[in-house]
Coordinates of C-alpha atoms in Angstrom, one line a residue:
M1 CA -31.7 -8.3 -28.3
E2 CA -30.8 -12.1 -27.8
Y3 CA -30.0 -11.5 -23.5
W4 CA -33.6 -9.8 -23.7
Q5 CA -35.6 -12.5 -25.0
R6 CA -33.9 -14.9 -23.1
T7 CA -34.6 -13.8 -20.1
G8 CA -37.3 -11.5 -20.2
E9 CA -34.7 -8.6 -18.2
R10 CA -34.0 -6.1 -20.0
P11 CA -30.7 -5.0 -20.2
P12 CA -28.9 -1.5 -19.4
V13 CA -28.9 -0.5 -23.8
A14 CA -31.2 -2.3 -25.2
V15 CA -30.3 -2.3 -29.5
W16 CA -31.3 -3.5 -33.1
T17 CA -28.6 -4.8 -34.7
A18 CA -27.4 -3.3 -37.9
A19 CA -29.1 -5.4 -39.8
Q20 CA -32.5 -4.5 -38.0
T21 CA -32.0 -1.2 -37.8
A22 CA -31.6 -1.5 -41.7
E23 CA -34.5 -3.5 -41.8
F24 CA -36.5 -0.6 -40.1
L25 CA -35.3 2.4 -42.3
H26 CA -36.3 0.1 -45.0
A27 CA -39.7 -1.0 -44.5
I28 CA -40.9 2.9 -43.4
R29 CA -39.0 4.6 -46.3
E30 CA -42.9 5.4 -47.4
H31 CA -44.2 6.9 -44.5
R32 CA -44.0 11.2 -44.1
L33 CA -41.5 11.3 -40.6
Y34 CA -39.3 8.5 -41.6
A35 CA -36.8 11.2 -42.3
A36 CA -37.4 12.0 -38.4
F37 CA -36.4 7.9 -37.4
H38 CA -34.1 7.6 -40.1
L39 CA -32.4 11.1 -37.9
I40 CA -32.1 9.3 -34.5
A41 CA -30.9 5.9 -36.1
L42 CA -28.1 7.4 -37.6
R43 CA -26.8 10.8 -35.4
G44 CA -28.8 9.9 -32.1
L45 CA -30.7 12.6 -32.0
R46 CA -32.9 12.6 -28.5
R47 CA -36.5 13.0 -29.3
G48 CA -37.6 16.2 -28.4
E49 CA -34.0 17.8 -29.6
A50 CA -35.9 16.1 -33.0
A51 CA -39.1 18.0 -32.3
G52 CA -36.8 20.6 -31.7
L53 CA -35.1 20.1 -34.5
R54 CA -36.0 24.3 -37.4
W55 CA -35.3 24.2 -40.5
C56 CA -33.5 27.5 -39.8
D57 CA -30.5 24.9 -37.8
V58 CA -30.4 22.9 -40.9
D59 CA -28.1 23.4 -43.4
L60 CA -28.5 21.1 -46.2
D61 CA -25.5 21.9 -47.4
Q62 CA -22.9 22.2 -45.4
R63 CA -24.3 19.1 -44.0
V64 CA -24.7 20.1 -40.9
A65 CA -27.4 20.8 -37.9
V66 CA -27.0 22.0 -34.8
I67 CA -29.2 21.0 -31.6
S68 CA -30.2 24.6 -29.8
Q69 CA -33.8 23.9 -28.5
Q70 CA -35.7 21.0 -27.1
I71 CA -39.8 20.3 -27.1
Q72 CA -41.1 19.1 -24.3
Q73 CA -44.9 19.0 -23.3
H74 CA -46.0 20.5 -20.3
Q75 CA -49.7 20.2 -19.3
G76 CA -50.9 19.5 -22.2
Y77 CA -48.6 22.3 -24.2
L78 CA -45.9 21.9 -26.2
T79 CA -43.3 24.1 -25.0
A80 CA -39.6 25.0 -26.7
C81 CA -36.8 24.8 -24.1
P82 CA -32.8 24.4 -23.4
P83 CA -31.6 20.7 -24.6
K84 CA -31.2 18.7 -21.8
T85 CA -27.6 20.1 -21.0
A86 CA -25.2 22.3 -21.6
T87 CA -22.8 19.5 -23.6
S88 CA -26.6 18.3 -26.0
A89 CA -26.5 22.2 -27.7
R90 CA -24.1 21.5 -30.6
A91 CA -23.5 21.2 -34.0
I92 CA -23.6 17.5 -35.6
A93 CA -22.1 16.7 -38.9
L94 CA -24.8 14.7 -41.4
D95 CA -24.1 12.1 -43.8
R96 CA -25.3 12.3 -47.1
T97 CA -28.0 9.5 -47.0
T98 CA -29.8 11.7 -43.7
V99 CA -29.1 14.4 -46.1
A100 CA -30.8 13.1 -49.1
A101 CA -33.3 11.9 -46.8
L102 CA -34.0 16.0 -45.2
R103 CA -34.4 17.0 -48.3
A104 CA -36.9 14.3 -50.1
H105 CA -39.3 15.2 -46.2
R106 CA -39.0 19.2 -47.1
E107 CA -40.3 18.0 -50.7
W108 CA -43.3 16.5 -48.9
Q109 CA -43.6 19.3 -46.1
Q110 CA -44.0 22.0 -49.0
G111 CA -46.9 19.6 -51.1
E112 CA -48.7 19.3 -47.2
Q113 CA -48.1 23.2 -47.5
R114 CA -49.3 23.6 -51.0
Q115 CA -52.5 20.9 -50.4
A116 CA -53.8 23.0 -47.4
G117 CA -53.4 25.9 -48.4
V118 CA -54.1 29.1 -45.8
D119 CA -55.6 26.3 -43.2
Y120 CA -51.5 25.2 -42.8
R121 CA -49.2 26.9 -40.1
D122 CA -46.1 27.2 -41.1
S123 CA -44.2 26.7 -38.1
G124 CA -40.5 26.6 -39.1
Y125 CA -40.3 23.2 -37.6
V126 CA -38.8 19.9 -39.3
F127 CA -41.0 17.4 -38.5
T128 CA -44.5 18.0 -38.0
T129 CA -48.6 17.3 -38.2
T130 CA -50.1 17.2 -41.5
N131 CA -51.2 20.9 -41.0
G132 CA -48.0 22.8 -39.7
D133 CA -47.8 22.1 -35.9
P134 CA -44.9 21.3 -33.8
L135 CA -44.7 17.8 -33.1
A136 CA -45.5 16.6 -29.3
P137 CA -41.9 14.3 -28.3
V138 CA -45.0 11.5 -27.0
R139 CA -45.9 10.9 -31.0
L140 CA -42.9 10.0 -32.6
T141 CA -42.7 7.3 -29.3
R142 CA -45.9 6.1 -30.2
L143 CA -45.5 6.4 -34.6
F144 CA -42.3 4.5 -33.1
Q145 CA -44.0 1.7 -31.3
G146 CA -46.7 1.2 -33.9
L147 CA -44.2 0.8 -36.9
V148 CA -41.8 -1.4 -35.0
A149 CA -45.0 -4.2 -33.9
E150 CA -46.4 -3.7 -37.7
H151 CA -43.2 -4.8 -39.2
G152 CA -42.8 -7.2 -36.6
L153 CA -39.3 -6.2 -35.6
P154 CA -37.5 -6.9 -32.2
P155 CA -40.2 -4.1 -29.2
I156 CA -37.8 -1.6 -28.4
R157 CA -38.1 1.8 -27.1
L158 CA -37.6 5.0 -29.3
H159 CA -34.6 6.5 -27.0
D160 CA -32.8 3.1 -27.2
L161 CA -33.1 4.1 -31.1
R162 CA -30.6 6.7 -29.7
H163 CA -28.1 4.2 -28.0
G164 CA -28.3 2.3 -31.6
A165 CA -26.5 4.8 -33.5
A166 CA -24.0 5.1 -31.0
T167 CA -23.7 1.5 -30.2
L168 CA -23.7 0.9 -34.2
A169 CA -20.9 4.4 -34.2
L170 CA -18.3 2.7 -31.9
A171 CA -19.2 -0.6 -33.5
A172 CA -17.9 0.8 -37.0
G173 CA -14.8 1.8 -35.2
V174 CA -15.4 5.4 -34.4
E175 CA -13.6 7.4 -31.6
L176 CA -15.1 7.4 -28.7
K177 CA -14.5 11.2 -28.3
V178 CA -16.7 11.5 -31.2
V179 CA -19.4 9.3 -30.4
Q180 CA -20.0 11.5 -27.3
D181 CA -19.8 15.1 -29.3
M182 CA -22.4 13.0 -31.3
L183 CA -24.6 12.6 -28.3
G184 CA -24.1 15.4 -26.4
H185 CA -22.7 13.2 -23.7
S186 CA -21.5 16.0 -20.5
S187 CA -18.5 13.3 -20.1
I188 CA -16.6 10.8 -21.8
V189 CA -16.9 8.6 -19.3
L190 CA -20.9 9.1 -19.2
T191 CA -20.8 7.4 -23.2
A192 CA -18.0 4.5 -21.9
D193 CA -19.9 3.7 -18.7
T194 CA -23.5 3.4 -20.7
Y195 CA -21.7 1.6 -23.7
T196 CA -19.4 -0.7 -22.2
S197 CA -20.4 -3.6 -23.5
V198 CA -19.3 -2.4 -27.1
L199 CA -16.3 -1.1 -26.0
P200 CA -14.8 -4.4 -26.0
E201 CA -15.2 -5.4 -29.3
V202 CA -14.2 -2.0 -30.6
A203 CA -11.1 -1.9 -28.3
H204 CA -9.9 -5.7 -29.6
R205 CA -10.1 -4.5 -33.0
A206 CA -8.2 -1.9 -32.3
A207 CA -5.6 -4.0 -30.9
E208 CA -6.0 -6.7 -34.3
K209 CA -5.5 -2.9 -36.5
T210 CA -1.8 -2.2 -34.4
A211 CA -0.2 -5.6 -34.6
K212 CA -1.1 -5.7 -38.4
H213 CA 0.1 -2.4 -39.2
V214 CA 3.6 -2.6 -37.0
M215 CA 3.8 -6.6 -38.7
K216 CA 3.0 -5.8 -42.2
A217 CA 6.2 -2.3 -40.9
G218 CA 8.0 -5.0 -40.2
R219 CA 8.1 -6.5 -43.2
L220 CA 9.7 -3.5 -45.5
I221 CA 13.0 -2.6 -46.1
P222 CA 13.3 0.6 -44.0
G223 CA 12.8 3.8 -46.0
T224 CA 11.0 2.4 -48.7
N225 CA 7.6 0.2 -50.2
R226 CA 10.2 -3.3 -50.6
V227 CA 8.9 -5.8 -48.9
R228 CA 12.0 -7.7 -47.1
R229 CA 13.2 -10.9 -49.0
R230 CA 11.6 -14.4 -46.6
D231 CA 13.8 -15.9 -44.3
T232 CA 13.9 -19.7 -45.2
G233 CA 15.8 -20.6 -41.8
R234 CA 18.7 -22.2 -43.0
G235 CA 21.1 -20.4 -43.0
N236 CA 23.9 -17.5 -44.9
A237 CA 24.6 -20.1 -46.9
A238 CA 25.2 -18.9 -50.5
R239 CA 23.1 -19.9 -53.1
P240 CA 24.3 -21.2 -56.5
T241 CA 24.2 -18.8 -58.9
R242 CA 21.1 -18.5 -61.4
P243 CA 21.9 -17.3 -64.8
R244 CA 19.4 -14.7 -66.0
H245 CA 16.8 -16.8 -67.1
G246 CA 16.0 -19.9 -66.7
R247 CA 17.6 -22.6 -64.8
P248 CA 21.4 -22.5 -63.5
R249 CA 24.4 -24.4 -65.7
R250 CA 25.5 -27.3 -64.9
T251 CA 28.7 -29.0 -65.9
P252 CA 28.3 -32.1 -68.5
H253 CA 29.7 -35.1 -67.4
V254 CA 32.7 -36.0 -69.6
N255 CA 34.4 -40.0 -68.9
S256 CA 38.0 -40.8 -68.4
A257 CA 38.4 -42.0 -72.6
D258 CA 37.0 -39.1 -73.8
R259 CA 38.7 -36.8 -71.9
N260 CA 41.9 -38.4 -72.8
A261 CA 41.3 -38.4 -76.2
A262 CA 40.5 -34.5 -75.9
E263 CA 44.0 -34.2 -74.2
R264 CA 46.0 -36.7 -76.6
K265 CA 44.3 -34.1 -79.8
R266 CA 45.2 -30.5 -77.4
V267 CA 48.9 -31.3 -77.2
G268 CA 48.8 -32.7 -80.8
G269 CA 47.3 -30.2 -82.2
S270 CA 50.0 -27.7 -80.4
A271 CA 53.1 -29.7 -81.4
A272 CA 51.4 -29.0 -85.5
V273 CA 51.5 -25.2 -84.8
Q274 CA 55.0 -25.0 -82.8
C275 CA 56.7 -27.2 -86.2
S276 CA 55.2 -25.3 -88.9

C-alpha cells in the first residue's frame, strides 16, 4: 500500500495491513452484508464464490463450508456455474468469528423474510437481496468500493480482500500448502509466485523459530527438561565447598602466643591424666 500511494503504480498484490482489515470490518459491522466481506477477508473466497454460497453448503456446527459453485452474470442474467477450476471446488474451515458472523447473518435474513412475507423468494443462498434473490457479484464489488470510500480506507479492489486473506495467513505463520488449499489454487507454485513479497518474512520467522528451538534444546540435559549449568569459562578448577546454608566456613585466625599457650595447656592436661 505504501508503494502504491508513493508511486501511483499498483503492485501485483495490493493488500491492507491486519490493522486496516480489522478497522474495515469493525466499521461495517452493522451492514446487512457484513458476513460476506468478513468471509472474503478471512477465508479468501472469490466474489463469485461468496455470491454462489448456499446454506446447504454450510455446516456451522462443524465449522466448514463447501465451495461447489459460483454465480456469474451473463447478458444481464445471473447464472450458477462450476467454480473457476477443478481445485476451486473445495471445503474450507471456518474460524469461530466467521461462524458467529454467519449465524448473525442468518438471523438477519430470517427477519427480512418475515418482514417481506409472501413477497420474499427463498432462493437458499447465503447472501441475497432484501427480497431473497441471489446477489450479483458486481453488486458486492460496488458495495465494497462505497464502504471503503465512506470510511476513508486506502482504496483496494474486492479481489484484493481475497489476496489479503492469504497474505495475512502467511504472515501469521500458516503453511503455504494450507493457504493454497484455502484459496483453491491449482498449484502451490501459483500461490508462491502470487505472494512472493510475503514469503521472505515468513521464511525469516521460520528460521528464527528453528534456531530458537535448537538453542533451547542445547541448554537442556539430554533426556530431561533440566537446564544445564552455565559454563563460567574458568576452567575445571574445584570451587570451595559451601555448607548447605549460608556462606563457606572459614578457619579462625590464631596468633603464635595463643597457639603456644593452647599447646602447653593441652600437654599439661594430658600429663595430669597420666599421673592420676
